[in-house]
Amino acid sequence: MEYKITQRGAEITLSDGFDLKNTFECGQCFRWNENADGSYTGIVKGKKARVYKDGEVVVIEGSDENDFETLWRKYFDIDNDYNAIKKEMMRLCPQVSCAVESTDGIRILSQDPWEALCSFIISQNNNIPRIRGIVTRLCENFGENCDGEYSFPSAETLAVLQPEDLSELRAGFRTRYIIDAAGKVSRGEVCLKKMYEAPIDECRKELMTITGVGVKVAECTLLYGLHRMEAFPIDVWMKKALASDFSGVTPEALGKTAGIAQQYIFHYMRVISN
DNA sequence: GCCCAGGTATAAA
DNA sequence: TTTATACATGGG
């Protein structure tokens, strides 16, 4: 990987690819929006950003050296070698090859843990366009306006609310789950910060003390919010995999690439269903 | 109108 | 422990 800071921002050249559409629209995140010119605008840790590609060069508009080193490098998982991961994945499980090849250039973002938890609570029994709508309304109503984009509201902000305060979100039965999660996180009963390191079984168990958090939401939180690549929603994934003829694949075989495999396969299934 | 969405809580068997 | 059903809402 090489990068340089120019007038445009941070310009990054990856050897292992970065497809903006596959990365931002694969269902791992819900708040990057495509612009008319094909660039994407999003907000991370209160920092608004526009990202676009100039040939193979990824440009993070306006990013200086400090932003790149302290934020974007980690957020976009710049230092992980996705070519190597893909190769290893296909060696271990040839059945997923078609999924991997059809969804090139996905990078697993390192999102804010609370945002990921909250987003995937909202995602349950829901479709992606509507998830995006609810998350957007959540931010517009309770986040802070940063340069025209709204930040994701903190757990502390949401913890003090009543269900009727969230009625505008039209989140349905998930409303009380959001409030329960906000309460447990803000009171420290669920400690997201320690989950970067803690044994994954403990993390999963702790997350599932939240009403409305089952295996799937817990695993998605660990993968997308805490960058735990070994996370894997076994129950849900296997059900999908069996239906899509990935029946030979086991989570055990995929090991630490499991989470990435999951993302590839979900994305693949979305592609073939259209 | 109808089906169902990257699930989970709850009540039964 | 396993299986069935409701859940709020709205996209396709």
Coordinates of C-alpha atoms in Angstrom, one line a residue, chain A residues 31 114 118 134-145 150-170 175 178-179:
Chain A
R31 CA -24.9 5.4 6.1
W114 CA -22.4 1.3 19.2
C118 CA -27.8 -0.3 17.0
I134 CA -34.7 4.2 10.0
V135 CA -31.0 4.7 10.7
T136 CA -31.2 8.0 8.7
R137 CA -34.2 9.2 10.7
L138 CA -32.4 8.2 14.0
C139 CA -29.4 10.3 13.1
E140 CA -31.5 13.3 11.8
N141 CA -33.5 13.3 15.0
F142 CA -30.9 12.6 17.7
G143 CA -27.5 13.0 16.1
E144 CA -25.5 16.2 15.8
N145 CA -25.3 18.2 12.6
Y150 CA -25.7 13.9 11.0
S151 CA -23.6 11.9 13.4
F152 CA -24.9 8.7 15.0
P153 CA -26.5 9.5 18.3
S154 CA -24.7 8.2 21.4
A155 CA -26.0 5.5 23.6
E156 CA -26.3 8.1 26.4
T157 CA -28.5 10.2 24.2
L158 CA -30.9 7.4 23.4
A159 CA -30.9 5.8 26.9
V160 CA -33.0 8.5 28.4
L161 CA -35.7 8.4 25.7
Q162 CA -39.1 6.8 25.9
P163 CA -40.6 4.6 23.1
E164 CA -42.9 7.5 22.0
D165 CA -39.9 9.7 21.6
L166 CA -38.7 7.4 18.8
S167 CA -42.1 7.1 17.1
E168 CA -40.9 9.2 14.2
L169 CA -38.3 6.5 13.3
R170 CA -41.1 4.0 12.5
T175 CA -37.9 0.6 19.3
I178 CA -32.9 0.2 20.8
I179 CA -33.7 1.8 24.1

